[in-house]
PDB file of C-alpha atoms in Angstrom:
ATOM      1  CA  UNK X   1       0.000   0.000   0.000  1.00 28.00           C
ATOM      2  CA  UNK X   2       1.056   3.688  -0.850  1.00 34.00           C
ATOM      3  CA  UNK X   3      -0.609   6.543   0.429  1.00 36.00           C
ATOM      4  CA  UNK X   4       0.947  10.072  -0.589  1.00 43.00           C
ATOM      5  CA  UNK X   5      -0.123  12.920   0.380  1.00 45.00           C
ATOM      6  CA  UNK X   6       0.758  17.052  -0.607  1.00 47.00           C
ATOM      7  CA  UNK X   7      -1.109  19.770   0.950  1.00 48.00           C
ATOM      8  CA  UNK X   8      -1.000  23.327   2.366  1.00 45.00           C
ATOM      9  CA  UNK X   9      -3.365  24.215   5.206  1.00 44.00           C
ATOM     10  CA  UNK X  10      -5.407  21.752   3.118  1.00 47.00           C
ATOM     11  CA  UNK X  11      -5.879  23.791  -0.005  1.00 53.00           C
ATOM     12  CA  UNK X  12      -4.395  20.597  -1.795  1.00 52.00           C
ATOM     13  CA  UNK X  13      -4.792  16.965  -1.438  1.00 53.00           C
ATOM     14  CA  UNK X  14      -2.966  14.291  -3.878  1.00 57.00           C
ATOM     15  CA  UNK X  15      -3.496  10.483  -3.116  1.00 56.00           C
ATOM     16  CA  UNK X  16      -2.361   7.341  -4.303  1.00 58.00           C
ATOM     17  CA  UNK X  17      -3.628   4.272  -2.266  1.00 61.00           C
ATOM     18  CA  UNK X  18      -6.398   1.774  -1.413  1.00 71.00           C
ATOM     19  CA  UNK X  19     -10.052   3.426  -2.693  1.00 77.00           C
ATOM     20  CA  UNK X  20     -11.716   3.126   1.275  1.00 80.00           C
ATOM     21  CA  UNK X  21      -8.774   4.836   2.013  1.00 81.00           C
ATOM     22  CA  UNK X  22      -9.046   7.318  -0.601  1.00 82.00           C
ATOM     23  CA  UNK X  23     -12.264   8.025   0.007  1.00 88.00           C
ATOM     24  CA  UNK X  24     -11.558   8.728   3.893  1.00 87.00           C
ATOM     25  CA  UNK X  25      -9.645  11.224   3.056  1.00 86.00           C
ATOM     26  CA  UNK X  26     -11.452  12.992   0.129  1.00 89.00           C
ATOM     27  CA  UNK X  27     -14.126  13.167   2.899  1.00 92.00           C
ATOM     28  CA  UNK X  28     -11.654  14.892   5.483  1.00 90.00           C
ATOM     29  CA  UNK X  29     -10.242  17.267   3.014  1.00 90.00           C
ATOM     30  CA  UNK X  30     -13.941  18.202   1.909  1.00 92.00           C
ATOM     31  CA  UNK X  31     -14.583  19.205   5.077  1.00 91.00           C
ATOM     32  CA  UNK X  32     -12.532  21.415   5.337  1.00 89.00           C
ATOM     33  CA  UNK X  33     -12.442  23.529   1.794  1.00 91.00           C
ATOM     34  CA  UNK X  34      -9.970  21.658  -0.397  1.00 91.00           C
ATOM     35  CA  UNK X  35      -9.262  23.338  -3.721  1.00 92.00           C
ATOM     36  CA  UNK X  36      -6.809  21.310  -5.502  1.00 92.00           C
ATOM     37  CA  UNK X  37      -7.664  17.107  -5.826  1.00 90.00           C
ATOM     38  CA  UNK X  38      -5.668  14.784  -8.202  1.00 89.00           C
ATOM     39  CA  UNK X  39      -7.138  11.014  -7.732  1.00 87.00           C
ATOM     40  CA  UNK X  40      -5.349   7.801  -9.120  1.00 84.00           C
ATOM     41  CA  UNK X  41      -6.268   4.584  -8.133  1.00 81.00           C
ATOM     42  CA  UNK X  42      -4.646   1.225  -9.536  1.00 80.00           C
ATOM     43  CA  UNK X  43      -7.995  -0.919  -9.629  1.00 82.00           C
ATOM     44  CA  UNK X  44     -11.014   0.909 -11.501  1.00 86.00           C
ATOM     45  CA  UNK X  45     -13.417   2.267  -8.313  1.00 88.00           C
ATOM     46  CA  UNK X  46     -16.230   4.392  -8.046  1.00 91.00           C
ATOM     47  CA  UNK X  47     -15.706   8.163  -7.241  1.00 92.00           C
ATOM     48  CA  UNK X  48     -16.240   9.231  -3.768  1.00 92.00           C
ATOM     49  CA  UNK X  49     -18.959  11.366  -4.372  1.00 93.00           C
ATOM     50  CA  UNK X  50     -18.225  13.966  -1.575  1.00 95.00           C
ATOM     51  CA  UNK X  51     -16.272  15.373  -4.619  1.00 95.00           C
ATOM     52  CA  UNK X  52     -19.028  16.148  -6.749  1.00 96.00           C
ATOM     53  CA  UNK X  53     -20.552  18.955  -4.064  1.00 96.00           C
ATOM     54  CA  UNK X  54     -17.140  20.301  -2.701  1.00 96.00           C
ATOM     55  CA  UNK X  55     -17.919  24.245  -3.127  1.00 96.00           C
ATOM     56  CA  UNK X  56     -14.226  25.402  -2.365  1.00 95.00           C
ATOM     57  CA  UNK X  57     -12.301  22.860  -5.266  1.00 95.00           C
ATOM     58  CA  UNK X  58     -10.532  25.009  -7.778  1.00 96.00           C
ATOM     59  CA  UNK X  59      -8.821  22.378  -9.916  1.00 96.00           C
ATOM     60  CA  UNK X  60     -10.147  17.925  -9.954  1.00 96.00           C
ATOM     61  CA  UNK X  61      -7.816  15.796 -11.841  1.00 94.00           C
ATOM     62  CA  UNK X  62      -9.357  11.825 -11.138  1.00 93.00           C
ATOM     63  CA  UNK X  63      -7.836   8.953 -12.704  1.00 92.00           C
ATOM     64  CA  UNK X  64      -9.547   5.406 -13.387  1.00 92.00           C
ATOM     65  CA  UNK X  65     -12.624   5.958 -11.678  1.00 93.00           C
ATOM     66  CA  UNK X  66     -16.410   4.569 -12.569  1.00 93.00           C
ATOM     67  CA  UNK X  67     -19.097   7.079 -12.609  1.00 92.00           C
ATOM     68  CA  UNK X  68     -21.965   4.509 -11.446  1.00 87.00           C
ATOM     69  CA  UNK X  69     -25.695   5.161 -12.938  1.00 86.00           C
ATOM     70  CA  UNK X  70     -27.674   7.529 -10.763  1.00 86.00           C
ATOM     71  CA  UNK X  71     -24.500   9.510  -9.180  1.00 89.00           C
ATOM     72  CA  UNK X  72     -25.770  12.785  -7.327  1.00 92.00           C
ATOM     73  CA  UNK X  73     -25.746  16.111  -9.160  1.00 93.00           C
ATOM     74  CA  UNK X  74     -22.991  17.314  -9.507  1.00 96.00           C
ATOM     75  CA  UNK X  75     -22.513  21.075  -7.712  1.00 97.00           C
ATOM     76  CA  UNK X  76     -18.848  22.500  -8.354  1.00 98.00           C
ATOM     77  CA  UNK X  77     -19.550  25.998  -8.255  1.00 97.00           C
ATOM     78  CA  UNK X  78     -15.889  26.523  -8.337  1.00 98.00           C
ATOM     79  CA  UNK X  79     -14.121  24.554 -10.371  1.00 98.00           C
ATOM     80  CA  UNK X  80     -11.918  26.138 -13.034  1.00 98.00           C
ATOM     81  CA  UNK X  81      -9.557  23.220 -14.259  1.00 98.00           C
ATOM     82  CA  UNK X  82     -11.016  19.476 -14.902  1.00 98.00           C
ATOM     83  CA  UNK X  83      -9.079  16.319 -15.930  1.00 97.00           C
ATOM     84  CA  UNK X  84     -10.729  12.940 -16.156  1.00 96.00           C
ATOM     85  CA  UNK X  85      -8.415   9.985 -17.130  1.00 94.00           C
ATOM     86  CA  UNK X  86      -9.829   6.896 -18.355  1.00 92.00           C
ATOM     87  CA  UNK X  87     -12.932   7.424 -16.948  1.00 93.00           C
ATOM     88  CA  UNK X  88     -16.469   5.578 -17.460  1.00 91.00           C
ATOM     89  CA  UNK X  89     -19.910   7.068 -17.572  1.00 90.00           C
ATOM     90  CA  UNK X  90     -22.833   5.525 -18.252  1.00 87.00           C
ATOM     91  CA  UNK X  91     -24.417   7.354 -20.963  1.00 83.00           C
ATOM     92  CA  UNK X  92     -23.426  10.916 -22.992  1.00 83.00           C
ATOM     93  CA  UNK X  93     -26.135  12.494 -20.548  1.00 84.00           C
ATOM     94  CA  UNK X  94     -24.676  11.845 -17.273  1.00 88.00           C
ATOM     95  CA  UNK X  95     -20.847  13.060 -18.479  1.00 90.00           C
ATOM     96  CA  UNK X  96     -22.558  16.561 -19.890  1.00 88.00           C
ATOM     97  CA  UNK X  97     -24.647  17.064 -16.380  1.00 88.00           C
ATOM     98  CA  UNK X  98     -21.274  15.954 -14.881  1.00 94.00           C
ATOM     99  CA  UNK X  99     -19.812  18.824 -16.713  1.00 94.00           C
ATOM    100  CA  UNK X 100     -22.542  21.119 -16.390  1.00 92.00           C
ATOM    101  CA  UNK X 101     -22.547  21.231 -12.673  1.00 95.00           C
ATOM    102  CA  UNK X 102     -19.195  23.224 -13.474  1.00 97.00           C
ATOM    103  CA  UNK X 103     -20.598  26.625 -14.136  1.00 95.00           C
ATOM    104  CA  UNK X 104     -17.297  28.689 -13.878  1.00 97.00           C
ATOM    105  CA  UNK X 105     -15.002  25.995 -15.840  1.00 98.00           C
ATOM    106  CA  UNK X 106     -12.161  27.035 -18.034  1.00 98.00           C
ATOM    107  CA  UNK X 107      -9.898  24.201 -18.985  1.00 98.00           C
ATOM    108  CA  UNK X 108     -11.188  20.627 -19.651  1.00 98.00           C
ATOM    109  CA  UNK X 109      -9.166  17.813 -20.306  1.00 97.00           C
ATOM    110  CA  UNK X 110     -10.551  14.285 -21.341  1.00 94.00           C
ATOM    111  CA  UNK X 111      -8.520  10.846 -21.947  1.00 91.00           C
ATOM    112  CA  UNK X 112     -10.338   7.419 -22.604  1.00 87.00           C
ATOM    113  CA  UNK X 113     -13.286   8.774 -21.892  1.00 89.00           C
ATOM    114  CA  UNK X 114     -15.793   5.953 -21.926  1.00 86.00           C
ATOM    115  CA  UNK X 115     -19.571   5.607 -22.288  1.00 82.00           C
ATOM    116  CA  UNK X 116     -21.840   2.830 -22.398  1.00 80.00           C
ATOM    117  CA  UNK X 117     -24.072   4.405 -24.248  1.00 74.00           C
ATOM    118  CA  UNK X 118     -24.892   7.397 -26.531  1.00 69.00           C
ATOM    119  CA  UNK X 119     -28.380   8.368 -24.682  1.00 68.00           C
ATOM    120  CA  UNK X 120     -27.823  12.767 -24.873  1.00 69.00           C
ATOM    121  CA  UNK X 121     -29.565  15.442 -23.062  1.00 65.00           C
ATOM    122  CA  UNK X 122     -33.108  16.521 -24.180  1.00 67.00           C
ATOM    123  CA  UNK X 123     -33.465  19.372 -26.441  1.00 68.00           C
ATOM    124  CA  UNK X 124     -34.985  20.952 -22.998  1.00 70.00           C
ATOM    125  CA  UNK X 125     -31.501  20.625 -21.092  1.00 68.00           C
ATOM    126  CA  UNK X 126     -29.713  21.127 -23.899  1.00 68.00           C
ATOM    127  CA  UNK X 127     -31.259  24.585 -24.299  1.00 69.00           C
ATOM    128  CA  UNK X 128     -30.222  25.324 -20.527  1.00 70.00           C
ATOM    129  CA  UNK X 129     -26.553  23.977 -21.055  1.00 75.00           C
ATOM    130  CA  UNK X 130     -23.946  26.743 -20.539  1.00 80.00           C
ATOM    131  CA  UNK X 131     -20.085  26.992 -20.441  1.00 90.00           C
ATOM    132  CA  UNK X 132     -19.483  30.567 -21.122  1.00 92.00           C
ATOM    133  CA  UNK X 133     -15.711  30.110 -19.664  1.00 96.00           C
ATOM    134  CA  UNK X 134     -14.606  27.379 -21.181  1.00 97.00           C
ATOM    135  CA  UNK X 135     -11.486  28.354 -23.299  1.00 97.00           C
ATOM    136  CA  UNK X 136      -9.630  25.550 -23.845  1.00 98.00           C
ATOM    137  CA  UNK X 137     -10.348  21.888 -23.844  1.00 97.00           C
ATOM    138  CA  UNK X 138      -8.066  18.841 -24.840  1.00 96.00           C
ATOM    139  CA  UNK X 139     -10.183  15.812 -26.122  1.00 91.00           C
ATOM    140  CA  UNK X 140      -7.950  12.983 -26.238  1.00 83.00           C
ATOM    141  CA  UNK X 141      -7.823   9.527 -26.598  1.00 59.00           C
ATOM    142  CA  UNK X 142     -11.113   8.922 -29.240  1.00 55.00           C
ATOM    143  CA  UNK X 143      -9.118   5.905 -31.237  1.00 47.00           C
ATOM    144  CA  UNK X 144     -11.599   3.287 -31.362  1.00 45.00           C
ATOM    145  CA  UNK X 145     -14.970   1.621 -31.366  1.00 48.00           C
ATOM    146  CA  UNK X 146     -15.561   2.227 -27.225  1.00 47.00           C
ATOM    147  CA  UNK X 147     -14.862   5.674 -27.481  1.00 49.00           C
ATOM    148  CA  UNK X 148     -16.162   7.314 -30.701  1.00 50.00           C
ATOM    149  CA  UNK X 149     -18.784   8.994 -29.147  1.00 67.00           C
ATOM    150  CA  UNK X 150     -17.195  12.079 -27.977  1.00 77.00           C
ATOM    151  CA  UNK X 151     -20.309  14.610 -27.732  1.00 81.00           C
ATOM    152  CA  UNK X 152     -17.856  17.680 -29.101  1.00 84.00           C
ATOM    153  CA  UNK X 153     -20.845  19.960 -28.511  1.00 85.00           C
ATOM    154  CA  UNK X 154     -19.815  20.217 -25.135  1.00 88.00           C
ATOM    155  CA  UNK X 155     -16.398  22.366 -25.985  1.00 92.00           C
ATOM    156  CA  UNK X 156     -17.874  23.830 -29.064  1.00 90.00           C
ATOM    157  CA  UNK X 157     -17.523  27.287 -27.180  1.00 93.00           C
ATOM    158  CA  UNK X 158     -13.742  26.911 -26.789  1.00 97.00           C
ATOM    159  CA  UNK X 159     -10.911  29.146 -28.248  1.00 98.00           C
ATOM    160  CA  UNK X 160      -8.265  27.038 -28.309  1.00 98.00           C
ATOM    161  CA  UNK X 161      -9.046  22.658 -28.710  1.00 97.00           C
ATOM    162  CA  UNK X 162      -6.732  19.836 -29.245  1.00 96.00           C
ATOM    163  CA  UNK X 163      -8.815  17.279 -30.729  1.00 90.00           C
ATOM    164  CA  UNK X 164      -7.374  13.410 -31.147  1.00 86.00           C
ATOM    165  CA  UNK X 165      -9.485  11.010 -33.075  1.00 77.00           C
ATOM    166  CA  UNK X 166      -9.159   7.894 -34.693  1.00 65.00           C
ATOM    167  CA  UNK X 167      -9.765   6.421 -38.347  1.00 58.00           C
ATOM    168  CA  UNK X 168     -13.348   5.801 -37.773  1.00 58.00           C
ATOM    169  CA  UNK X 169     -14.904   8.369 -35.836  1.00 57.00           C
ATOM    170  CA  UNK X 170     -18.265   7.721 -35.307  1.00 51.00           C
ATOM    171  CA  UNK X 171     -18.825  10.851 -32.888  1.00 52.00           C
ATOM    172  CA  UNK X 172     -21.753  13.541 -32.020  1.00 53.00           C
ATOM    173  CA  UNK X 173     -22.149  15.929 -35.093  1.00 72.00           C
ATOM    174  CA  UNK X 174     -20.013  18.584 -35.623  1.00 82.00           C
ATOM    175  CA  UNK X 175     -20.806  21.949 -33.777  1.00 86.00           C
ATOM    176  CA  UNK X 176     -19.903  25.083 -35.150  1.00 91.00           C
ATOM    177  CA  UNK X 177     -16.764  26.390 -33.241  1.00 94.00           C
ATOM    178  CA  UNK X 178     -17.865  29.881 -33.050  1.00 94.00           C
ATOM    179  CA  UNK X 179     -14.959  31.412 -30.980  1.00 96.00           C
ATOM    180  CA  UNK X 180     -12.147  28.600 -32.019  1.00 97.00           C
ATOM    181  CA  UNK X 181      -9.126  30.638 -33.118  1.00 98.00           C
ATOM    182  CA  UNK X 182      -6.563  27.691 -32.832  1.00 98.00           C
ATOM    183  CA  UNK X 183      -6.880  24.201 -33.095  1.00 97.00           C
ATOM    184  CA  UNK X 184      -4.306  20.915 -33.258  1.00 96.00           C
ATOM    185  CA  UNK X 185      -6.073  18.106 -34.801  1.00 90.00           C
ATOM    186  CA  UNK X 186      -4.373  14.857 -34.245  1.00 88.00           C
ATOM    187  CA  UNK X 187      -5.603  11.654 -35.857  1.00 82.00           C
ATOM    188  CA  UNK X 188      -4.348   8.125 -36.999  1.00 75.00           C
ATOM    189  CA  UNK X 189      -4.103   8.443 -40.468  1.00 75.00           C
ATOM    190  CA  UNK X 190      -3.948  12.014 -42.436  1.00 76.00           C
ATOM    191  CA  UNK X 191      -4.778  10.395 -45.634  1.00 78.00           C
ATOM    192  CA  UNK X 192      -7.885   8.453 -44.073  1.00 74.00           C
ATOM    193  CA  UNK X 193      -9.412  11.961 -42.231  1.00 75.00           C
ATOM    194  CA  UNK X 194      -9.159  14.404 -44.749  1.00 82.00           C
ATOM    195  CA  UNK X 195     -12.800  14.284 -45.230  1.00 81.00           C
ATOM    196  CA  UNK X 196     -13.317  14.682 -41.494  1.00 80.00           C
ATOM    197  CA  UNK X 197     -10.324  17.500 -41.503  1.00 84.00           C
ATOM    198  CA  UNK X 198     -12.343  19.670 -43.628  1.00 87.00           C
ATOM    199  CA  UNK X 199     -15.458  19.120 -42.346  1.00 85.00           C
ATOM    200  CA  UNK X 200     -14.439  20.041 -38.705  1.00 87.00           C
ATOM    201  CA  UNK X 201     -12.545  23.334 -40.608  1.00 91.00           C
ATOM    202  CA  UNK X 202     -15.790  24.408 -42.039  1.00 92.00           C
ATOM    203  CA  UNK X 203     -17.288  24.587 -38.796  1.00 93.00           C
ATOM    204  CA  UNK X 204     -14.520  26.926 -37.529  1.00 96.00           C
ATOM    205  CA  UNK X 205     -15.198  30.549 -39.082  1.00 96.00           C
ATOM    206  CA  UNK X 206     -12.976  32.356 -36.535  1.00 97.00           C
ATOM    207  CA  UNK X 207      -9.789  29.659 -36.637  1.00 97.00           C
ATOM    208  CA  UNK X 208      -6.268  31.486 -37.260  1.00 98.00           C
ATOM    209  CA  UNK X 209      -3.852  28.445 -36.458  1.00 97.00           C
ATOM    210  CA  UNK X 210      -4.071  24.913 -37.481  1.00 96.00           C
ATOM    211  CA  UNK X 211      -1.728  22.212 -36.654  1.00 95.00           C
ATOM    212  CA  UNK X 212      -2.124  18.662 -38.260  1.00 92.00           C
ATOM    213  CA  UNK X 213      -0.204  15.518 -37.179  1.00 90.00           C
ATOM    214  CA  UNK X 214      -0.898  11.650 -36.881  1.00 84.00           C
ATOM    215  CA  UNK X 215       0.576  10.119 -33.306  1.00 74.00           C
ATOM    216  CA  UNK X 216       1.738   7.123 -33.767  1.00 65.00           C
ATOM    217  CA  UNK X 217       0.616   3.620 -31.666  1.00 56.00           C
TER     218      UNK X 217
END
């Protein structure tokens, strides 16, 4: 067992170790107005969900965590900076109320973003879903048939996205990126994604930098 822990009159808390562990002290710092939390743990758990009301937390990174059908709203009133690694959600809805309990977020990062299924918000919620400061967002990790599903209308408000996709993106349409001034597209296969390349550019009236490039697995 490893339990780490970093912070300063509890304005920070970083743990690696057990998840009833974890979750004991995600509770503790809670309590008392963390702002910083950056969650790893080595077997896939649930999140403790004293996270998703902590009022005071300023930046969430979580790492291999379940979001389990049902999970509590989500009430981050807060929350500027948002990483979730290799993370599972149900359906598309519950990540975008996940994400719209966030009202003040800036920077959004996604990896292996998983969802069992593509069920969205009604057109009712989708009216009422809002992320005027969200600047930049980096969507990574969309390379194959469990993750396709990206719903890019959530960072369609952005200025500056880093999109990674693979051959055969089957995601949510393409929003128009009405305030996107710089974008690095990243795919498997130039030659394959042209099509998709100048799709996504044609949605993208205000974009001044482009940067194209295939990683390499």
């Amino acid at each position: 067992m490893e339990l780490s822990l970093a912070f300063s009159s509890l304005s920070e808390l970083r743990i690696l170790s057990p998840i009833d562990i974890v979750t004991k002290w995600v509770n503790f710092a809670v309590q008392r107005g963390v702002q910083y939390i950056d969650l790893y743990v080595g077997n896939r758990s649930k999140l403790p969900i004293s996270i998703l009301t902590c009022t005071t937390l300023v930046v969430l990174k979580i790492d291999n965590f379940i979001m389990e059908k049902g999970f509590p709203p989500v009430t981050l009133p807060s929350l500027k900076t948002l990483h979730l690694n290799n993370i599972s959600f149900p359906q598309h809805r519950d990540f975008m109320l996940f994400i719209a309990g966030c009202p003040i977020l800036e920077n959004l990062l996604t990896f292996d973003v998983l969802f069992d299924s593509v069920v969205s918000l009604t057109c009712e919620e989708w009216e009422n879903f809002s992320l005027p400061n969200l600047t930049t967002a980096n969507i990574d990790g969309c390379r194959n048939q469990y993750r396709e599903h990206f719903p890019l209308k959530v960072v369609h408000n952005v200025s500056s996205l880093r999109l990674e996709i693979g051959q055969d993106y089957l995601g949510d349409f393409i929003p128009t990126f009405h305030n996107l001034t710089k974008l690095d597209f990243v795919c498997s296969s130039l030659n394959n994604n042209w099509e998709l390349v100048v799709e996504v550019l044609k949605h993208c009236p205000k974009l001044q930098k482009l940067r194209l490039s295939e990683f390499v697995r």
